[in-house]
XYZ file of C-alpha atoms in Angstrom:
765
model
C 142.817 134.088 168.012
C 146.311 134.011 169.402
C 148.934 132.968 167.016
C 146.934 133.816 163.942
C 149.589 136.194 162.618
C 153.199 135.312 161.716
C 156.048 136.869 163.750
C 157.289 140.125 162.246
C 160.401 140.419 160.175
C 162.853 143.142 161.101
C 163.212 145.275 164.252
C 160.114 145.877 166.399
C 159.136 149.566 166.740
C 158.365 151.284 170.019
C 156.906 154.713 170.982
C 159.373 157.305 172.216
C 157.057 158.797 174.966
C 155.790 157.468 178.219
C 152.068 157.991 177.466
C 150.078 155.863 174.911
C 148.274 157.165 171.887
C 145.648 155.677 169.573
C 145.762 157.354 166.186
C 142.807 156.659 163.870
C 142.482 157.264 160.204
C 139.694 159.867 160.166
C 138.662 158.795 156.645
C 138.320 155.092 157.733
C 137.724 154.688 161.407
C 138.469 150.959 161.299
C 142.119 151.672 160.449
C 144.063 152.700 163.515
C 147.594 152.766 164.970
C 148.393 151.935 168.608
C 151.488 153.737 169.880
C 152.948 152.390 173.106
C 155.923 150.359 174.254
C 154.903 148.230 171.282
C 153.311 149.560 168.095
C 150.424 147.858 166.225
C 148.350 148.705 163.167
C 144.893 147.364 162.549
C 142.487 147.509 159.619
C 139.551 145.877 161.461
C 139.390 148.063 164.671
C 141.610 145.639 166.686
C 139.245 142.692 166.184
C 142.051 140.356 165.022
C 145.238 139.377 166.672
C 148.158 141.466 165.597
C 151.885 141.123 165.504
C 153.976 144.082 166.632
C 154.948 146.418 163.754
C 158.619 146.113 162.705
C 160.847 147.925 160.312
C 163.479 146.196 158.153
C 166.858 146.248 159.882
C 168.702 147.713 156.893
C 166.679 150.884 157.054
C 167.721 151.948 160.592
C 170.349 151.424 163.166
C 169.880 150.858 166.937
C 166.591 150.449 168.601
C 163.839 152.097 166.279
C 161.989 154.766 168.294
C 158.881 156.489 166.844
C 158.336 160.091 167.698
C 155.534 160.894 165.256
C 153.149 159.274 162.788
C 150.624 160.528 160.333
C 148.033 158.880 158.042
C 148.613 160.259 154.567
C 146.168 159.748 151.641
C 145.739 156.258 150.246
C 147.323 153.420 152.239
C 150.337 155.412 153.349
C 151.502 155.859 156.928
C 154.354 158.181 157.575
C 156.694 157.571 160.529
C 159.542 159.495 162.003
C 161.914 156.726 163.251
C 165.178 157.663 164.872
C 164.709 161.191 163.498
C 164.350 159.983 159.896
C 161.145 159.909 157.812
C 159.923 156.552 156.397
C 156.942 155.549 154.294
C 154.957 152.491 155.273
C 152.254 151.007 152.998
C 150.095 149.172 155.381
C 148.147 147.317 152.746
C 151.274 146.056 150.875
C 153.310 145.763 154.136
C 156.315 147.546 152.565
C 158.744 150.170 153.849
C 160.673 152.751 151.924
C 162.706 155.916 152.390
C 161.329 159.350 151.515
C 163.375 161.860 149.518
C 164.522 165.390 150.259
C 164.878 165.355 154.060
C 168.563 165.829 154.755
C 168.655 166.815 158.473
C 167.238 165.065 161.595
C 163.506 165.738 162.290
C 161.116 164.805 165.027
C 157.559 165.442 163.996
C 155.072 165.284 161.092
C 152.007 167.460 160.705
C 149.146 167.443 158.243
C 145.440 168.039 157.930
C 143.263 165.076 156.833
C 140.502 165.714 154.284
C 137.986 162.988 153.567
C 135.790 164.438 150.861
C 136.013 162.416 147.653
C 137.377 165.050 145.187
C 140.643 166.276 143.775
C 140.742 169.495 145.728
C 140.380 167.643 149.011
C 143.147 165.302 148.023
C 145.360 168.299 147.376
C 144.748 169.531 150.946
C 145.509 166.116 152.474
C 148.774 165.795 150.442
C 150.323 168.834 152.048
C 152.578 167.705 154.865
C 155.336 169.266 156.979
C 158.202 167.595 158.742
C 160.310 169.493 161.323
C 162.348 169.277 164.500
C 160.289 170.384 167.489
C 162.362 172.601 169.734
C 164.680 173.682 166.868
C 166.139 177.201 167.086
C 164.534 179.815 164.898
C 165.285 180.950 162.274
C 168.117 178.394 161.777
C 166.035 175.204 161.936
C 165.267 173.269 158.821
C 161.664 172.724 157.771
C 160.562 170.540 154.881
C 157.253 170.402 153.117
C 155.598 167.947 150.704
C 152.714 168.287 148.285
C 152.561 164.674 147.186
C 151.606 162.919 150.424
C 155.131 162.558 151.782
C 156.844 160.682 148.936
C 159.247 163.611 148.510
C 159.992 166.793 150.406
C 161.448 170.205 149.648
C 163.249 172.810 151.746
C 161.055 175.618 153.097
C 162.278 178.990 152.028
C 164.477 180.194 154.924
C 163.604 183.806 154.221
C 160.136 183.196 155.657
C 161.588 182.322 159.091
C 163.929 185.230 159.453
C 161.370 187.346 161.286
C 160.974 184.723 164.042
C 163.095 184.234 167.098
C 162.820 181.587 169.786
C 162.186 177.865 169.312
C 159.855 176.057 166.981
C 156.777 174.516 168.649
C 155.391 173.257 165.309
C 154.296 174.273 161.764
C 150.905 173.279 160.382
C 148.705 173.524 157.318
C 145.626 175.187 158.838
C 143.246 174.578 155.925
C 140.258 175.921 157.873
C 141.879 179.356 157.529
C 143.769 178.717 154.229
C 146.902 179.484 156.150
C 150.223 178.022 157.220
C 150.656 178.504 160.989
C 153.878 178.490 162.935
C 153.880 177.948 166.607
C 156.797 180.050 168.105
C 157.869 179.493 171.680
C 159.700 182.320 173.517
C 159.998 183.116 177.226
C 157.550 180.300 178.123
C 154.920 181.817 175.895
C 153.521 180.189 172.759
C 152.168 182.233 169.855
C 150.735 181.274 166.473
C 151.934 183.252 163.517
C 150.533 183.109 160.035
C 152.186 183.361 156.615
C 149.353 184.212 154.204
C 147.385 187.432 153.530
C 145.554 188.965 155.376
C 146.964 187.416 158.560
C 150.624 187.556 157.564
C 151.104 190.759 159.612
C 149.130 189.513 162.625
C 149.553 186.886 165.314
C 147.465 184.938 167.816
C 147.066 185.671 171.467
C 150.000 184.362 173.465
C 149.448 181.524 175.963
C 151.403 179.616 178.561
C 153.888 177.140 177.193
C 155.654 175.436 180.108
C 156.252 171.993 178.382
C 156.323 170.480 174.961
C 152.742 170.350 173.707
C 151.358 167.922 171.130
C 148.988 169.625 168.661
C 145.849 167.761 167.384
C 144.163 169.196 164.308
C 140.622 168.021 164.569
C 139.086 166.608 161.352
C 136.640 168.443 159.147
C 138.564 171.614 158.662
C 136.510 173.295 161.399
C 139.547 175.161 162.913
C 139.462 173.306 166.256
C 142.854 172.572 167.840
C 143.795 170.655 170.982
C 147.165 171.339 172.614
C 148.208 169.045 175.456
C 151.101 167.806 177.488
C 151.233 165.816 180.677
C 150.207 168.832 182.813
C 148.505 171.116 180.282
C 145.301 171.118 178.162
C 144.155 173.917 175.949
C 141.830 174.262 172.946
C 141.329 176.716 170.087
C 138.176 177.316 168.108
C 139.856 179.339 165.337
C 143.164 177.697 164.411
C 145.204 179.156 167.195
C 144.186 182.814 167.017
C 142.582 182.452 170.449
C 143.483 179.814 172.978
C 140.935 178.744 175.573
C 141.215 176.752 178.829
C 138.884 173.804 179.300
C 136.272 174.356 182.037
C 135.436 171.536 184.518
C 131.820 171.222 185.576
C 130.028 169.114 188.087
C 126.321 168.993 187.202
C 125.219 172.596 186.855
C 128.099 174.015 188.908
C 131.403 175.207 187.531
C 134.340 173.752 189.493
C 137.392 175.072 187.587
C 137.750 177.521 184.760
C 140.943 175.642 183.752
C 141.076 171.909 184.329
C 144.841 171.974 184.173
C 144.819 173.832 187.588
C 142.825 171.134 189.326
C 144.876 169.024 191.654
C 146.434 165.753 190.487
C 145.785 166.396 186.882
C 148.343 164.293 184.822
C 147.307 163.312 181.304
C 147.760 159.766 180.054
C 145.598 159.769 176.959
C 143.582 162.340 174.958
C 140.916 161.197 172.445
C 138.895 163.375 170.048
C 136.725 163.391 166.978
C 135.083 166.269 165.139
C 133.478 167.840 168.206
C 134.028 165.500 171.175
C 136.946 165.422 173.660
C 137.913 162.807 176.273
C 140.844 162.870 178.688
C 142.077 160.000 180.797
C 144.542 160.712 183.574
C 147.091 158.702 185.582
C 144.867 159.117 188.592
C 142.173 157.068 186.805
C 139.915 159.977 186.117
C 137.916 160.155 182.872
C 136.701 163.513 181.619
C 134.269 163.984 178.702
C 133.110 167.137 176.939
C 132.017 168.815 173.741
C 134.057 171.404 171.934
C 132.236 174.433 170.575
C 133.035 177.947 169.180
C 131.866 179.585 172.356
C 133.539 177.477 175.013
C 134.693 173.901 175.812
C 133.590 172.308 179.040
C 133.966 168.731 180.464
C 132.497 166.684 183.257
C 134.002 163.754 185.089
C 132.405 160.438 184.175
C 131.946 157.883 186.950
C 133.411 154.301 187.148
C 135.968 154.282 184.328
C 138.023 151.108 183.634
C 141.101 150.746 185.866
C 144.050 152.575 184.614
C 147.183 150.796 183.389
C 150.256 152.100 181.524
C 149.364 150.249 178.310
C 145.775 151.506 178.132
C 144.742 153.721 175.254
C 141.449 155.435 174.408
C 139.773 156.557 171.215
C 136.254 157.392 169.806
C 134.817 154.736 167.506
C 131.638 156.737 166.856
C 129.805 159.719 168.313
C 129.448 159.141 172.018
C 131.194 155.742 171.860
C 134.524 155.769 173.736
C 136.678 152.643 173.584
C 139.476 151.593 175.992
C 142.150 149.355 174.477
C 144.801 147.177 176.189
C 147.170 144.811 174.275
C 147.642 141.402 175.752
C 150.436 139.109 174.480
C 149.853 135.416 173.741
C 152.267 133.524 176.105
C 152.864 130.934 173.423
C 153.364 133.171 170.407
C 154.353 136.612 169.169
C 150.809 137.959 168.382
C 148.797 140.246 170.616
C 145.102 140.477 171.265
C 143.346 143.547 172.541
C 140.997 143.841 175.483
C 138.194 146.216 174.788
C 135.962 148.214 177.065
C 133.344 150.508 175.417
C 131.717 153.367 177.240
C 128.281 154.633 175.886
C 128.619 158.265 176.953
C 124.967 159.121 176.188
C 123.804 156.342 178.544
C 126.211 157.456 181.273
C 124.978 161.056 181.064
C 121.384 159.956 181.774
C 122.441 159.054 185.327
C 120.362 161.360 187.615
C 123.266 161.653 190.083
C 125.231 163.673 187.496
C 122.557 166.390 187.575
C 122.918 167.045 183.776
C 120.247 169.286 182.285
C 118.397 167.415 179.407
C 119.054 168.414 175.911
C 117.007 171.490 174.882
C 116.745 170.454 171.174
C 114.989 167.432 169.712
C 116.011 167.735 166.037
C 118.865 169.450 164.184
C 119.339 168.167 160.658
C 120.220 169.209 157.159
C 121.312 167.851 153.784
C 124.657 169.661 154.006
C 126.386 167.037 156.078
C 129.268 165.126 154.410
C 129.129 167.325 151.308
C 131.523 169.844 149.859
C 130.224 172.934 148.092
C 131.892 175.494 145.812
C 131.298 179.289 145.598
C 132.624 180.555 142.274
C 133.531 184.157 141.518
C 130.643 186.551 142.376
C 128.186 183.719 143.072
C 126.189 182.835 146.154
C 125.170 179.621 147.930
C 121.886 179.039 149.716
C 121.744 176.392 152.452
C 119.171 175.558 155.057
C 118.673 173.457 158.241
C 115.733 172.266 160.280
C 115.584 172.795 164.065
C 112.880 171.480 166.426
C 113.375 172.633 170.047
C 112.254 170.739 173.073
C 108.785 171.808 174.163
C 108.953 174.971 176.220
C 112.541 175.739 175.160
C 113.783 178.420 172.778
C 117.370 177.418 171.807
C 119.586 179.886 169.955
C 120.953 178.664 166.637
C 124.579 179.307 165.998
C 126.117 179.681 162.449
C 129.915 179.901 162.212
C 132.407 179.886 159.378
C 136.014 179.025 160.063
C 137.453 181.503 157.549
C 135.510 184.733 157.867
C 138.274 186.500 155.804
C 137.034 184.688 152.675
C 133.451 183.697 153.395
C 130.632 185.884 154.661
C 127.003 184.919 155.290
C 123.536 186.087 156.459
C 121.230 183.840 158.371
C 117.692 184.065 159.638
C 115.065 181.727 160.996
C 111.377 181.357 160.388
C 108.623 179.052 161.626
C 108.079 176.076 159.395
C 104.914 174.348 160.639
C 104.396 172.118 163.644
C 105.095 168.554 164.666
C 102.363 166.073 165.685
C 102.934 166.832 169.373
C 102.728 170.522 168.882
C 106.391 171.511 168.705
C 107.203 174.363 166.345
C 109.535 173.683 163.430
C 112.146 176.292 162.631
C 113.861 176.691 159.282
C 117.306 178.237 159.328
C 118.090 179.852 155.949
C 121.748 180.776 155.185
C 123.067 182.793 152.248
C 126.812 182.647 151.654
C 129.031 184.736 149.375
C 132.689 185.700 149.183
C 133.402 188.172 151.900
C 134.695 190.587 149.356
C 131.209 190.847 147.704
C 129.342 191.599 150.892
C 131.175 195.002 150.875
C 130.813 195.428 154.663
C 134.277 194.295 155.715
C 137.521 196.281 155.895
C 139.843 195.711 152.953
C 142.656 194.674 155.346
C 140.374 191.986 156.817
C 139.284 190.467 153.536
C 141.253 187.820 151.646
C 142.225 188.573 148.070
C 139.464 187.888 145.641
C 141.903 186.066 143.409
C 143.217 183.829 146.209
C 141.619 180.441 146.305
C 140.584 179.457 149.846
C 138.366 177.166 151.847
C 136.138 177.464 154.884
C 133.965 175.195 156.898
C 130.354 176.118 157.815
C 129.045 174.883 161.150
C 125.467 174.988 162.367
C 125.032 174.387 166.107
C 122.991 175.426 169.067
C 124.611 178.206 171.135
C 123.142 177.137 174.487
C 123.130 173.390 173.853
C 123.537 171.384 177.057
C 126.175 168.706 177.592
C 123.502 166.008 177.382
C 123.011 166.674 173.663
C 125.609 164.031 172.784
C 123.801 162.495 169.830
C 122.765 165.935 168.449
C 125.990 166.593 166.547
C 126.642 170.036 165.001
C 126.090 170.221 161.218
C 129.245 170.886 159.308
C 130.318 171.141 155.655
C 133.328 172.360 153.682
C 133.055 175.184 151.119
C 135.663 175.884 148.409
C 135.804 179.548 147.610
C 137.182 180.255 144.183
C 137.394 178.325 140.956
C 135.182 175.179 140.793
C 137.706 172.443 140.940
C 135.154 169.933 139.619
C 135.258 171.694 136.248
C 137.741 170.231 133.842
C 139.041 171.238 130.400
C 138.458 168.541 127.800
C 140.574 168.522 124.684
C 138.535 167.121 121.810
C 140.426 164.762 119.549
C 138.889 161.779 117.908
C 142.227 160.520 116.778
C 144.011 158.917 119.640
C 146.726 156.279 120.111
C 143.995 153.722 120.984
C 141.725 154.427 117.964
C 144.821 154.023 115.654
C 145.848 150.774 117.324
C 149.121 152.069 118.655
C 148.144 151.511 122.288
C 145.674 149.100 123.974
C 143.230 150.729 126.476
C 143.143 147.558 128.469
C 146.917 147.697 128.911
C 146.771 151.384 129.784
C 144.437 150.557 132.667
C 146.565 147.780 133.993
C 149.311 149.831 135.744
C 150.872 150.877 132.416
C 154.241 152.465 132.846
C 156.613 154.471 130.691
C 160.125 155.814 131.081
C 161.342 159.412 130.864
C 165.033 159.441 130.188
C 167.154 161.195 132.723
C 168.361 163.709 130.127
C 164.761 164.903 129.545
C 163.775 165.964 133.035
C 165.049 167.658 136.124
C 164.418 166.378 139.688
C 162.220 168.292 142.152
C 165.065 170.042 143.799
C 166.282 171.575 140.506
C 169.818 171.610 141.993
C 171.412 168.909 139.839
C 170.830 166.698 136.883
C 168.767 163.537 137.261
C 170.845 160.469 138.126
C 168.461 157.840 136.683
C 165.555 157.379 134.338
C 162.089 158.146 135.729
C 159.522 155.399 135.789
C 156.028 156.904 135.478
C 152.703 155.164 135.973
C 150.114 156.256 133.411
C 146.953 157.685 134.990
C 144.371 156.328 132.560
C 141.363 157.319 134.757
C 142.422 160.926 134.518
C 144.028 161.110 131.120
C 142.302 158.490 128.947
C 144.014 157.518 125.752
C 146.832 159.760 124.593
C 145.989 162.066 121.695
C 147.973 161.871 118.483
C 149.679 165.032 117.287
C 151.665 165.166 114.023
C 155.180 166.224 114.790
C 155.394 168.575 111.808
C 152.210 170.622 112.405
C 151.356 172.988 115.295
C 148.874 171.448 117.728
C 145.538 173.278 117.740
C 143.251 171.425 120.174
C 139.590 172.271 120.473
C 138.885 172.875 124.123
C 135.463 172.400 125.718
C 134.705 173.992 129.130
C 132.004 172.918 131.283
C 131.117 176.452 131.464
C 129.385 175.880 128.098
C 132.105 177.732 126.183
C 134.289 176.616 123.245
C 137.617 177.951 122.236
C 140.535 176.975 120.021
C 144.085 177.612 120.912
C 147.437 176.680 119.477
C 150.345 175.068 121.431
C 153.836 175.369 120.066
C 156.587 173.286 121.656
C 160.017 174.715 120.944
C 162.187 172.223 119.152
C 159.312 170.028 118.097
C 158.778 171.850 114.833
C 161.477 172.968 112.171
C 162.820 176.469 112.504
C 161.652 179.068 109.898
C 164.114 179.416 106.912
C 163.540 183.093 106.442
C 162.626 185.893 108.849
C 158.948 186.904 108.752
C 159.841 190.458 107.525
C 161.815 189.094 104.503
C 159.003 186.645 103.624
C 156.443 189.467 103.614
C 158.711 191.690 101.395
C 159.199 188.817 98.890
C 155.511 188.222 98.780
C 154.655 191.921 98.082
C 157.379 192.296 95.402
C 156.193 189.087 93.669
C 152.611 190.356 93.628
C 153.519 193.722 92.103
C 155.753 192.147 89.474
C 153.025 189.764 88.439
C 150.522 192.655 87.934
C 153.084 194.581 85.811
C 153.831 191.529 83.641
C 150.166 190.964 83.065
C 149.944 194.469 81.625
C 153.286 194.727 79.714
C 153.418 191.297 77.976
C 150.358 191.650 75.820
C 151.299 195.145 74.820
C 154.835 194.188 73.880
C 153.696 191.159 71.755
C 151.706 193.482 69.454
C 154.974 195.184 68.307
C 157.490 194.036 65.642
C 159.882 192.856 68.324
C 157.099 190.903 69.897
C 156.380 189.131 66.603
C 160.004 188.185 66.252
C 159.919 186.887 69.764
C 156.877 184.750 68.942
C 158.362 183.501 65.652
C 161.547 182.448 67.532
C 159.666 180.279 69.960
C 157.618 178.947 67.127
C 160.749 177.966 65.187
C 162.255 176.509 68.374
C 159.262 174.465 69.039
C 159.127 172.934 65.534
C 162.853 172.426 65.518
C 162.648 170.242 68.650
C 160.184 167.958 66.834
C 162.528 167.607 63.828
C 165.531 166.840 66.084
C 163.509 164.162 67.746
C 162.533 162.669 64.306
C 158.891 162.768 65.309
C 157.615 163.445 61.791
C 154.682 161.106 62.234
C 153.620 163.167 65.199
C 153.917 166.405 63.201
C 151.883 164.897 60.392
C 149.246 163.827 62.848
C 149.273 167.308 64.385
C 148.936 169.079 61.029
C 146.078 166.863 59.985
C 144.357 167.569 63.303
C 144.898 171.287 62.809
C 143.666 171.160 59.233
C 140.496 169.277 60.169
C 139.858 171.670 63.048
C 140.149 174.656 60.642
C 137.828 173.038 58.108
C 135.273 172.434 60.760
C 135.403 176.019 61.822
C 134.238 177.288 58.387
C 130.521 177.975 57.737
C 128.899 174.990 55.923
C 132.088 172.879 56.148
C 134.051 171.468 53.110
C 133.202 168.749 50.582
C 134.807 165.370 51.030
C 138.457 165.241 49.894
C 140.305 162.663 47.935
C 142.378 160.134 49.788
C 145.607 161.660 48.445
C 144.929 164.834 50.448
C 145.263 167.131 47.252
C 142.551 169.195 45.620
C 142.020 169.458 41.904
C 140.748 172.437 39.992
C 137.140 171.173 39.885
C 137.234 170.648 43.520
C 138.576 174.061 44.163
C 135.925 175.688 42.066
C 133.227 173.633 43.754
C 134.751 174.721 47.049
C 134.648 178.272 45.862
C 131.069 178.065 44.900
C 130.214 176.829 48.374
C 132.229 179.607 49.863
C 130.877 182.477 47.770
C 127.720 181.219 46.119
C 125.856 183.451 43.626
C 125.660 186.985 44.787
C 123.058 189.431 43.240
C 123.237 193.140 43.822
C 121.145 195.733 41.860
C 120.605 193.318 38.873
C 124.205 192.432 38.501
C 125.182 188.768 38.914
C 128.183 186.533 38.370
C 128.125 182.869 37.540
C 129.575 180.927 40.374
C 131.234 178.324 38.040
C 132.888 180.618 35.423
C 133.062 183.849 37.312
C 131.643 185.750 34.200
C 129.054 188.453 34.403
C 125.625 187.129 33.452
C 123.765 190.453 33.505
C 124.585 194.058 32.455
C 124.277 197.221 34.335
C 127.555 196.901 36.245
C 128.600 200.026 38.027
C 131.322 201.037 40.376
C 129.018 199.813 43.147
C 128.707 196.472 41.470
C 132.446 196.155 41.020
C 132.842 196.856 44.653
C 130.583 194.000 45.489
C 132.561 191.715 43.113
C 135.804 192.753 44.805
C 134.439 191.900 48.226
C 133.281 188.555 46.932
C 136.612 187.657 45.408
C 138.523 188.776 48.458
C 136.380 186.569 50.618
C 136.801 183.543 48.272
C 140.500 183.899 47.834
C 140.934 184.647 51.582
C 139.183 181.386 52.475
C 141.620 179.418 50.145
C 144.687 181.125 51.619
C 143.617 180.071 55.098
C 143.652 176.422 54.071
C 147.536 176.223 53.820
C 147.496 174.498 50.396
C 150.577 174.046 48.245
C 150.774 175.133 44.590
C 150.406 171.508 43.501
C 147.132 171.362 45.466
C 145.732 174.518 43.928
C 146.577 173.778 40.209
C 144.776 176.227 37.856
C 143.217 177.841 40.896
C 146.582 179.525 41.464
C 145.313 182.360 39.289
C 143.842 183.635 42.508
C 147.374 184.529 43.456
C 148.549 185.812 40.054
C 145.609 188.089 39.539
C 145.617 190.908 41.999
C 142.583 191.134 44.195
C 140.007 193.583 42.826
C 141.004 193.219 39.074
C 138.364 192.583 36.506
C 138.440 188.954 35.209
C 137.149 190.067 31.822
C 139.891 192.698 31.667
C 143.108 190.976 32.598
C 145.235 193.739 31.105
C 143.894 196.164 33.556
C 145.925 194.405 36.333
C 148.103 196.808 38.167
C 150.846 194.151 38.560
C 151.411 193.714 34.801
C 151.669 189.893 35.217
C 150.241 187.512 32.509
C 147.198 185.783 33.737
C 146.052 184.073 30.555
C 148.411 181.023 30.735
C 146.716 178.421 32.849
C 149.788 176.270 32.880
C 152.057 178.827 34.462
C 152.904 177.865 37.955
C 152.920 180.083 40.951
C 156.337 180.677 42.191
C 156.839 180.576 45.889
C 155.765 178.328 48.623
C 152.491 177.607 50.097
C 149.739 180.186 49.852
């Protein structure tokens, strides 16, 4: 296996401290970092030969010394090298600078979260970098919310109330708090920045040397603080610090292992609930961390100590010792491994360990994340089967009692085949605010989103219960982060052929010009265009929105609700030409004027002035046709009007000659069709000659004759015929309406009506 890896390019890294440390990626246990006089990174649990890790020479000066490292989400490993922060992508084997850190720093802190959801990723992306031992409140602290790619200055006003030196600053997600470890007068104290703990502090503890702080995975609230001569633990994110008890069999040797003689720490290993310590004196201690106490025993016959040896847990109860060995003919290193099965060691009768008092502790809550939304509850359960003759006490704990409250009770749940009683533990969880049994100063704000872990354990569990791990899960208190708002839009850039979905999924990038955005610091203008990778998995195909219309997306909530809202982007739409008040006034005035005109115009047209007004437009209309020499159109129009008027008469008209003129015979025949022969009270008129054919005329009969002639002549007048067309029928005009045809001298006009050749003067009748 030696020589299987090429020699590193750049300058080889080394650890700045005398002890060794094996840092594992809690979300992928096969990925680990060995920190010693030489630094190695593995992705197969040190099974392959490895070259030393090196940093490109142009990134640092002098011998690169590492003081801190942290596994960020993805394939990112953050290093503090020579008091500067660097990003190392261990899958791509690339190094880069981070942005925003302007002063020297020494340490990185974060809280890994391994649940596969967006909210957990947000927790893991929160990272601090700081200088341990810096003077408060002057020291600079930087934070990141994107996994360490860029950092921002922490508000200095937050630190003004602290004096002393900085022991560390941490995202304590188990409490939904930011915790600051302040050291003053050889005492360490945890302070918190968020309500309701922002006015309280943890219990002070001895701080005689710089202490490394391990935030145990799972957001359980467990902390380990250790130096070369000190070891302390906390079950509640630093509010209470506890010493580690040392036991031998059933006998307590020391209430504080740090006070035992010759105790000098070389390595500390931990996982969710286990703890192992390896000392320079070749002593190996193992224990289990719980909310009530943490105790350890000394394991016999550990591997021989050497300065390069590191320890870590590969699984529950499996402790691994690692020692790098260099190939004398190459630059690669192999690792000697020694694995200790703790469960097998504890079965040694000489250790006098009481057997485990529980046979089964299981539930479906493990490795799951739950959500309690506003004013809702969550019901969980666990199964416990005690050892025969034992009555273990179940223990239910939440890491953030300020946000999450619960009630729990047990009941018998049948029997096993060998007679053991099954116990079912039922747990009801709600927001602490809704239990209404906690002081308002103790309870977190109902509007503040928070998290808490839930742990189910056995209160009096013995040290031999190595394989019986506590049950733990993470609960999000607040809005369900799995719910998403979906904007419905069938028209997208993909459906219209503008973009290709295959290209969008293949690391598609676009550029935001430097004039269109501001950098994170907001202190100056951007210096270069921003290259953005399009997140197709989260965003899908871009929606199309017409630039000249307000965007009105239809939004669908998972909460089974629909709503429509409008989004207006300033500058994306044209500005209004008139103020809204002026537009409304114009609309009202226009409406009132239209109503008045609808009433006044018909009334005005019935007057003499209105008639002149109509005649003017009639003359203007006909004049336009004459000017345009469109006589053929006028002739066509007149024929059309004439034919329409003829069709409107009852019975219609007889066929006309081709010349378009009517003779006397035709007119008389037309008159006969129009009037016919009318008979009233024995008096009749011949429809051809118009003479009376019977006697007995009376004023009443003459009135009938008058009406008949008026109707006949009126019909002729409405035909718009010229005197040439009428011929002898023009006597209808010369004889006044109502005169007796047999008594022409009785005409009131005095005109001669006996001459059939006399033409009618004037125009068209």
